[in-house]
Amino acid sequence: MKLIRVHIVAAQSCGGLLDGVDVRLRGSVVAKPVFEPLCLIGPNGAGKSQFLQVIAEAFQSLLHALVPNEERDECNPDLQFEIEYIVSVGNHEQPTHVRVARLAEGKRRPAIKIAKQSEGEWIECDPTDPATAALLPEKVIGYTSGANETLSLPFLVSRAGYANDVAERALKPSRSEEAVPDSRLMLIDYGTHLEVLVANLLLGTIDQRKSLLEDVRVQDLHSFRCVIQLAHSAVPKAPSSRKGAHKRKGIQLTEELESYIEQLRRCATSHHHDPSTDSYTFDFLVTIETRKAFRHFWKSSLDLYAAFHKIAMLNDLAIPRNTRTRFRHEAQRRKFASRLPEPQDEEKVFRFERVEFAAVGKKGIVDYVSLSDGEHQIAQLLGTMSMASFPNVLFLFDEPESHFNPRWRVKLLSKILALPTADGKRADRGKSAMQDGLLTTHSPFVASDMHKERVFIFSKNLNTGRIEVRHPDIETFGTTFDAILSECFDIEPAISGVPMAMIEELKSSDDPDEIRRGMSELGDSVEKIMLADRIRQLKRQTSH
């Protein structure tokens, strides 16, 4: 899929900051057979993260209306919007142009409507028709480098809905054998980084594994331990009448999740079960045989990630019920400061307790926790995009390069485009060409990799308090970082505040010696050359 236009009529959040924002993200509905992400740039408080959040909420509402068995809840039922996008449908060569909307109609709560374009005409689609489901995104993947409640909120609501669905089905013997469908909203943050990395390093190709780790100080996955503990006092209890081998002391599992535990046991190098706490400890020494065992049960890194994540989403059930209820109510009242708390490690249903890598260039192992935040982030980001290589995926990345050093920031987009996927490099004309990505940033590095029609400057109008969005007036592709900082942040010259204040003071000085002493403290810049010219001017004045 590729986004064409986003019109936020009434966000019901952000103090009306985004109400009325109407952005045409692409000028044409003809899809180029390449992956071309978009860059949202601008100062803090300009609405970039909120824009991503509202897009996620809009698609959550759409999915909840049309496939409620996959998206069980929505966090912004009063959101009014209109979004156009193109989507790959079946084996059709040309993508389908889709318009989804929820607009007020009288006093009633507005309903979701979906239409597709055919021969220049909009045709409204029947939400109950299975063919309509083919017009929906396969996944909406959000990424945040920290505890950013702004983007995370709809994804956390989605996660909580899945956990509750598992709990309810597992407590009903007549439904416990049913597989619980995956949520289509998928959040990648610090809490899921090991699920992504371990899945990729176990089942990714050699090229994919090398690509994920080439900038990290390790060469491959050496060993890891995961722990599953199911006896929690906070979780719903099974009815006393429930019979069967899978009746547990705490969290009740569906047959699907029970099978994952058994499959992990069969893949493990060693394992232990403590009946008193209903806890499992699995240790894995990663060898060729270990990878073969995992490949026997899971076809791809995404399938393995989904298994890890489905068990990990049960961590929500280790949180007291009143806390979960409060989170749901506050999410519906749009209180963004509230985030569903993470349980302590010893209380989690699922956790990785140890992950170790083979060191580069010498014998020994490196523990995951000893890697830097930037090394964590680059492996997680590339791992996410590597395993999600199928069509109709929308990536919403909030500051994906926040922990990168400048060298890594310069290479971010080129690394993404060169990333090996199941059908070639992401830059090739493969399945990933029908994906889309929106990246927010505060730095010029990403913008310099894109032509100006793919760069959107967000700013806040101080008179109206509303958000304004525009393309740069300059061509950003290949231009200098200074030019982008000037255009997008009104920073000119690109020098920090303390030395700039000193430069301004020296410019107004009439004492050549004072200017000369000040210049001795400054690094090379155009402004330093101008100060040297100021000295020459003063000398000419005194000679006359």
XYZ file of C-alpha atoms in Angstrom:
544
model
C 0.000 0.000 0.000
C 0.951 3.618 -0.366
C -0.718 6.579 1.299
C -2.073 9.261 -1.032
C -3.911 11.705 1.215
C -4.662 12.124 4.928
C -7.395 14.528 6.026
C -7.892 14.801 9.788
C -11.295 16.398 10.247
C -11.498 16.138 14.037
C -8.817 14.267 15.958
C -10.597 14.427 19.335
C -7.132 14.795 20.856
C -4.059 17.036 21.013
C -6.203 20.025 21.977
C -7.446 20.347 18.399
C -3.856 20.740 17.155
C -4.417 18.571 14.074
C -8.060 19.366 13.379
C -8.488 20.328 9.753
C -5.009 19.180 8.647
C -5.268 17.939 5.072
C -2.039 16.575 3.561
C -1.613 15.156 0.088
C 1.303 12.811 0.562
C 1.623 11.831 -3.081
C 0.597 13.660 -6.197
C -0.206 10.551 -8.187
C -2.080 7.334 -7.457
C 0.159 5.438 -9.865
C 2.495 3.334 -7.749
C 6.183 3.335 -8.524
C 7.571 -0.198 -8.194
C 9.983 0.868 -5.438
C 9.870 1.449 -1.700
C 9.794 5.230 -1.168
C 9.309 6.292 2.455
C 8.290 9.841 3.385
C 10.040 12.175 5.831
C 8.202 14.356 8.360
C 10.579 16.990 9.728
C 10.223 20.030 11.955
C 10.687 21.333 15.496
C 9.334 19.800 18.688
C 5.640 20.411 19.268
C 4.841 20.667 15.556
C 2.549 17.613 15.549
C 4.677 15.025 13.715
C 4.273 12.229 16.270
C 0.599 13.080 16.734
C 0.117 12.835 12.968
C 1.489 9.281 13.005
C -0.664 8.474 16.018
C -3.866 9.653 14.335
C -3.056 7.648 11.196
C -2.599 4.551 13.379
C -5.873 5.280 15.176
C -7.726 5.738 11.882
C -6.555 2.384 10.547
C -7.277 0.767 13.909
C -10.865 2.024 13.656
C -11.095 0.765 10.066
C -9.771 -2.672 10.986
C -11.965 -2.848 14.089
C -15.033 -2.160 11.941
C -14.211 -4.646 9.167
C -12.161 -7.380 10.873
C -13.075 -7.127 14.583
C -11.685 -10.608 15.242
C -8.213 -9.171 14.488
C -8.559 -5.658 15.913
C -10.733 -6.113 18.957
C -10.957 -2.516 20.146
C -10.257 1.060 19.118
C -8.894 3.875 21.220
C -10.438 6.816 19.352
C -14.013 5.948 18.266
C -14.906 9.621 17.739
C -12.029 10.349 15.354
C -13.245 11.880 12.087
C -10.996 11.424 9.089
C -10.684 10.706 5.406
C -7.720 8.737 4.051
C -6.885 7.685 0.511
C -4.355 5.016 -0.332
C -3.578 2.428 -2.953
C -3.336 -1.243 -2.119
C -2.190 -4.366 -3.928
C -5.121 -6.751 -4.356
C -4.583 -10.371 -5.349
C -2.773 -10.860 -8.619
C -4.002 -7.614 -10.170
C -1.164 -5.786 -11.892
C -2.553 -2.348 -11.073
C -3.175 -1.378 -7.431
C -6.641 -0.398 -6.222
C -7.338 3.172 -5.151
C -9.202 3.100 -1.817
C -10.889 5.815 0.229
C -11.849 5.252 3.871
C -13.707 7.807 5.934
C -15.585 8.452 9.126
C -17.403 11.774 9.021
C -20.119 13.196 11.250
C -23.703 12.700 10.119
C -26.113 14.536 12.383
C -25.998 13.602 16.056
C -25.143 9.961 15.500
C -21.673 8.589 16.092
C -20.151 8.458 12.608
C -19.651 5.070 10.957
C -16.725 3.829 8.912
C -17.220 3.841 5.142
C -14.905 2.339 2.550
C -14.970 2.844 -1.202
C -12.782 1.886 -4.141
C -12.312 3.608 -7.446
C -13.329 1.855 -10.634
C -13.164 3.499 -14.070
C -12.989 6.928 -12.472
C -15.990 6.383 -10.183
C -16.073 5.801 -6.439
C -17.949 2.600 -5.575
C -18.972 2.084 -1.957
C -17.964 -1.315 -0.601
C -20.019 -3.610 1.594
C -18.163 -4.012 4.911
C -19.553 -7.551 5.271
C -18.264 -8.663 1.859
C -15.081 -10.788 2.246
C -13.692 -9.060 -0.851
C -13.674 -5.762 1.060
C -11.179 -7.171 3.579
C -8.652 -7.463 0.736
C -8.584 -3.642 0.580
C -7.162 -3.363 4.123
C -3.502 -3.083 5.136
C -1.960 -6.385 6.177
C 0.025 -4.750 8.974
C 0.409 -1.292 10.483
C 3.794 -1.360 12.217
C 4.672 1.382 14.664
C 8.189 1.979 15.925
C 9.254 4.231 18.761
C 12.719 4.460 20.264
C 11.415 5.209 23.762
C 8.310 5.306 25.950
C 6.442 7.557 23.545
C 2.805 7.315 24.595
C 1.776 9.539 21.693
C 2.434 6.888 19.043
C 2.156 3.851 21.327
C -1.401 4.341 22.550
C -3.410 2.635 19.766
C -0.904 -0.211 19.624
C -1.114 -0.791 23.388
C -4.906 -0.890 23.148
C -4.538 -3.477 20.380
C -2.150 -5.550 22.496
C -4.454 -5.440 25.514
C -7.369 -6.579 23.346
C -5.410 -9.612 22.170
C -4.409 -10.589 25.724
C -8.004 -10.326 26.937
C -9.227 -12.401 23.997
C -6.742 -15.159 24.829
C -7.781 -15.125 28.484
C -11.485 -15.329 27.661
C -11.110 -18.151 25.124
C -8.775 -20.173 27.318
C -11.303 -20.077 30.158
C -13.976 -21.569 27.883
C -13.230 -25.200 26.992
C -15.484 -24.953 23.925
C -13.287 -22.192 22.465
C -9.791 -22.949 23.808
C -8.877 -24.923 20.689
C -9.519 -21.898 18.454
C -6.458 -19.997 17.252
C -6.610 -16.327 18.262
C -5.924 -14.233 15.130
C -2.951 -11.878 15.162
C -3.572 -8.189 15.672
C -2.809 -6.172 12.548
C -1.377 -3.310 14.595
C 2.149 -4.205 15.631
C 4.307 -2.069 17.936
C 8.087 -2.362 17.958
C 9.699 -0.649 20.931
C 12.270 -1.408 23.611
C 9.935 -3.994 25.110
C 9.917 -6.079 21.911
C 13.484 -5.620 20.698
C 14.684 -9.078 21.704
C 11.670 -10.808 20.173
C 12.546 -9.141 16.846
C 16.281 -9.753 17.050
C 16.230 -13.376 18.202
C 13.593 -14.331 15.596
C 15.643 -12.752 12.792
C 18.966 -14.205 13.905
C 17.492 -17.694 14.185
C 15.481 -17.891 10.956
C 16.807 -15.094 8.757
C 19.096 -15.891 5.837
C 22.851 -15.517 6.225
C 22.692 -12.246 4.253
C 19.918 -10.932 6.475
C 21.803 -11.806 9.654
C 24.960 -10.130 8.362
C 23.008 -7.008 7.416
C 21.490 -6.729 10.895
C 24.817 -7.083 12.696
C 27.380 -5.482 10.379
C 27.388 -2.216 12.370
C 27.168 -3.975 15.738
C 30.183 -5.344 17.612
C 29.080 -8.989 17.302
C 28.992 -11.570 14.533
C 26.079 -13.911 15.340
C 23.704 -15.192 17.987
C 25.498 -17.561 20.376
C 22.919 -18.548 23.010
C 19.837 -17.320 24.833
C 17.410 -18.203 27.601
C 13.699 -17.494 27.756
C 11.395 -17.950 30.721
C 7.627 -18.512 30.726
C 5.829 -18.361 34.073
C 2.101 -18.791 34.247
C 1.161 -18.817 37.958
C 0.032 -15.258 38.718
C -2.432 -14.120 41.365
C -3.595 -11.222 39.181
C -5.018 -13.285 36.335
C -8.524 -14.718 35.886
C -9.036 -18.108 37.482
C -10.225 -21.131 35.530
C -13.704 -22.422 36.462
C -13.533 -25.257 38.962
C -15.455 -27.422 36.505
C -12.786 -27.129 33.857
C -11.103 -30.450 33.143
C -8.189 -31.478 31.021
C -4.425 -31.677 30.897
C -3.959 -27.950 30.362
C -5.712 -26.653 33.459
C -3.123 -24.391 35.066
C -2.706 -22.598 38.372
C -2.722 -19.117 36.859
C -2.956 -18.037 33.254
C -4.988 -20.420 31.101
C -3.682 -20.890 27.572
C -5.349 -21.657 24.294
C -4.233 -24.782 22.438
C -2.225 -22.532 20.111
C -0.117 -21.094 22.933
C 0.225 -24.502 24.563
C 1.672 -25.755 21.272
C 4.247 -22.937 21.239
C 5.514 -23.981 24.664
C 5.840 -27.567 23.492
C 7.669 -26.480 20.330
C 10.118 -24.354 22.330
C 10.745 -27.349 24.595
C 11.545 -29.521 21.571
C 13.938 -26.903 20.161
C 15.702 -26.215 23.460
C 19.199 -27.445 24.272
C 18.003 -27.897 27.858
C 14.800 -27.066 29.704
C 13.229 -27.142 33.166
C 9.647 -26.975 34.436
C 8.828 -25.976 38.009
C 5.312 -27.301 38.776
C 4.993 -25.223 41.944
C 5.064 -21.964 39.953
C 4.146 -23.475 36.574
C 7.331 -21.913 35.175
C 9.381 -23.024 32.175
C 13.045 -22.217 31.579
C 14.387 -22.891 28.090
C 18.107 -22.642 27.242
C 19.315 -22.581 23.647
C 22.850 -22.967 22.317
C 22.493 -21.734 18.741
C 23.894 -24.210 16.231
C 22.954 -25.378 12.746
C 20.789 -28.053 14.361
C 19.061 -25.466 16.567
C 18.109 -23.457 13.480
C 16.846 -26.613 11.751
C 14.653 -27.372 14.753
C 13.133 -23.879 14.776
C 12.667 -24.025 10.992
C 10.693 -27.250 11.440
C 8.049 -25.455 13.516
C 8.163 -21.903 12.145
C 8.489 -21.104 8.433
C 9.860 -17.567 8.780
C 11.319 -15.077 11.227
C 7.950 -13.271 11.255
C 6.145 -16.480 12.273
C 8.618 -17.034 15.101
C 8.396 -13.401 16.174
C 4.597 -13.728 16.247
C 4.856 -16.782 18.507
C 7.204 -14.980 20.918
C 5.042 -11.878 20.853
C 1.743 -13.696 21.375
C 3.118 -15.188 24.584
C 4.694 -11.850 25.582
C 1.382 -10.017 25.126
C 0.092 -12.097 28.035
C 2.324 -9.928 30.239
C -0.673 -7.597 30.300
C -2.512 -10.244 32.322
C 0.143 -10.033 35.043
C -0.964 -6.443 35.647
C -3.823 -6.078 38.172
C -7.262 -5.988 36.588
C -8.108 -2.563 38.065
C -4.951 -1.115 36.476
C -5.877 -2.570 33.088
C -9.420 -1.223 33.424
C -8.124 2.237 34.328
C -5.810 2.214 31.305
C -8.705 1.337 28.993
C -10.903 4.090 30.407
C -8.148 6.715 30.297
C -7.265 5.738 26.728
C -10.877 6.312 25.727
C -10.827 9.704 27.478
C -7.675 10.582 25.513
C -5.346 10.889 28.517
C -2.063 10.290 26.772
C 0.139 10.494 29.859
C -1.252 7.119 30.919
C 0.642 4.071 29.686
C -0.061 0.493 30.620
C 2.782 -0.254 33.055
C 5.281 -3.008 32.377
C 5.302 -5.677 35.086
C 8.584 -6.355 36.833
C 10.717 -9.038 35.169
C 9.995 -11.571 37.883
C 6.252 -11.040 37.294
C 6.292 -11.288 33.494
C 4.630 -14.205 31.773
C 7.379 -14.209 29.122
C 10.848 -12.725 29.085
C 14.290 -13.232 27.624
C 16.594 -13.628 30.592
C 19.893 -13.845 28.737
C 20.956 -13.243 25.129
C 24.595 -13.664 24.120
C 26.494 -13.171 20.863
C 29.755 -14.417 19.417
C 32.317 -11.612 19.554
C 33.893 -10.211 16.395
C 37.540 -11.025 15.654
C 38.250 -12.994 18.814
C 36.956 -15.830 20.910
C 34.413 -15.025 23.565
C 30.852 -13.871 23.913
C 29.156 -10.493 24.293
C 26.018 -10.033 26.380
C 23.191 -8.096 24.727
C 22.942 -5.608 27.605
C 26.515 -4.477 26.974
C 25.615 -3.144 23.515
C 24.870 0.562 23.121
C 21.386 2.016 22.598
C 22.319 2.771 19.002
C 23.405 -0.835 18.397
C 20.146 -2.074 19.909
C 18.182 0.349 17.743
C 19.783 -0.395 14.383
C 19.438 -4.169 14.790
C 15.826 -3.793 15.896
C 14.866 -1.375 13.121
C 16.462 -3.380 10.322
C 15.162 -6.630 11.799
C 11.601 -5.311 11.743
C 11.828 -4.299 8.095
C 13.619 -7.488 7.113
C 10.926 -9.832 8.422
C 7.992 -7.702 7.169
C 8.686 -8.063 3.448
C 5.155 -8.766 2.181
C 2.880 -6.217 0.427
C 0.439 -3.774 2.012
C 2.463 -2.924 5.115
C 2.488 0.597 6.532
C 5.475 1.561 8.699
C 5.061 4.478 11.115
C 8.510 5.242 12.522
C 8.893 7.938 15.169
C 12.514 9.163 15.229
C 14.002 5.817 14.178
C 17.564 7.216 14.217
C 17.434 8.983 17.595
C 20.288 6.911 19.114
C 22.461 6.778 15.970
C 25.787 8.508 15.612
C 26.092 10.892 12.612
C 27.772 8.262 10.415
C 24.890 5.821 10.949
C 22.323 8.567 10.358
C 23.903 9.366 7.013
C 23.623 5.700 5.999
C 20.113 5.001 7.385
C 18.072 5.113 4.182
C 20.735 3.445 2.049
C 20.910 0.591 4.572
C 17.124 0.194 4.483
C 17.064 0.084 0.682
C 19.932 -2.430 0.583
C 18.309 -4.644 3.233
C 17.883 -8.263 2.093
C 14.287 -9.503 2.172
C 12.569 -12.730 1.169
C 12.441 -11.628 -2.495
C 15.612 -9.589 -2.923
C 16.810 -6.200 -1.734
C 14.147 -3.794 -0.512
C 15.111 -1.348 -3.277
C 14.311 -3.969 -5.932
C 10.924 -4.308 -7.589
C 9.692 -6.970 -5.204
C 6.788 -7.399 -2.828
C 8.150 -4.718 -0.504
C 7.658 -2.142 -3.292
C 3.986 -2.056 -2.269
C 4.783 -0.924 1.247
C 4.866 2.569 2.665
C 6.722 4.285 5.471
C 6.467 7.605 7.312
C 9.512 8.652 9.359
C 9.640 11.593 11.752
C 12.956 13.262 12.471
C 14.619 16.345 13.917
C 17.806 15.983 11.908
C 18.724 16.811 8.298
C 20.207 13.410 7.474
C 17.042 11.634 6.325
C 15.734 14.630 4.376
C 18.973 14.853 2.408
C 18.289 11.338 1.074
C 14.899 12.306 -0.369
C 13.574 14.618 -3.064
C 11.544 17.516 -1.724
C 8.178 16.043 -2.768
C 8.782 13.281 -0.202
C 9.744 15.721 2.586
C 7.054 17.434 4.682
C 7.910 20.310 7.013
C 5.615 20.484 10.061
C 5.332 23.792 11.911
C 2.951 25.396 14.366
C 1.309 28.691 13.441
C 1.790 30.880 16.520
C -1.236 33.023 15.650
C -3.797 30.257 15.106
C -2.179 27.481 17.151
C -2.791 25.084 14.259
C -0.361 22.800 12.458
C 0.806 23.711 8.974
C 2.449 21.274 6.560
C 4.405 22.144 3.421
C 7.120 20.872 1.113
C 10.550 22.550 1.297
C 11.157 25.418 -1.099
C 14.594 23.978 -1.896
C 15.530 20.633 -3.426
C 16.531 18.530 -0.438
C 17.985 15.527 -2.267
C 21.751 15.766 -2.045
C 21.799 19.263 -0.589
C 23.952 20.206 2.400
C 22.761 19.657 5.932
C 23.168 23.378 6.615
C 20.681 24.192 3.852
C 18.137 21.751 5.276
C 18.572 23.104 8.817
C 17.985 26.594 7.482
C 14.891 25.580 5.490
C 13.259 23.288 8.060
C 14.320 24.800 11.396
C 15.230 28.379 10.506
C 18.779 27.792 11.777
C 21.198 29.981 9.866
C 24.082 29.699 10.219
C 24.253 26.171 11.619
C 26.323 27.127 14.664
C 25.372 26.545 18.286
C 24.049 29.367 20.439
C 27.026 30.103 22.717
C 29.672 30.618 19.972
C 27.097 32.437 17.798
C 26.464 34.947 20.566
C 30.226 35.506 20.802
C 30.464 35.959 17.014
C 27.673 38.540 17.022
C 29.450 40.458 19.786
C 32.739 40.401 17.874
C 30.993 41.636 14.712
C 29.983 44.822 16.541
C 33.437 45.413 18.044
C 35.687 48.214 16.771
C 38.810 46.711 18.362
C 40.835 44.538 15.918
C 42.836 42.986 18.759
C 39.657 41.941 20.595
C 38.281 40.387 17.385
C 41.580 38.610 16.766
C 41.628 37.138 20.283
C 38.055 35.943 19.851
C 38.811 34.393 16.482
C 41.581 32.307 18.043
C 38.915 30.430 20.025
C 36.714 29.677 17.006
C 36.801 26.775 14.580
C 36.641 27.298 10.825
C 33.404 28.750 9.446
C 32.085 31.389 7.055
C 31.422 33.569 10.092
C 35.106 33.410 11.097
C 36.070 34.577 7.585
C 33.640 37.485 7.977
C 35.336 38.452 11.245
C 38.702 38.480 9.461
C 37.156 40.788 6.862
C 35.899 42.999 9.706
C 39.518 43.395 10.928
C 40.637 44.425 7.419
C 37.826 47.004 7.238
C 38.831 48.489 10.595
C 42.478 48.693 9.500
C 41.518 50.540 6.279
C 39.431 52.988 8.318
C 42.349 53.796 10.660
C 44.834 54.148 7.725
C 42.678 56.907 6.244
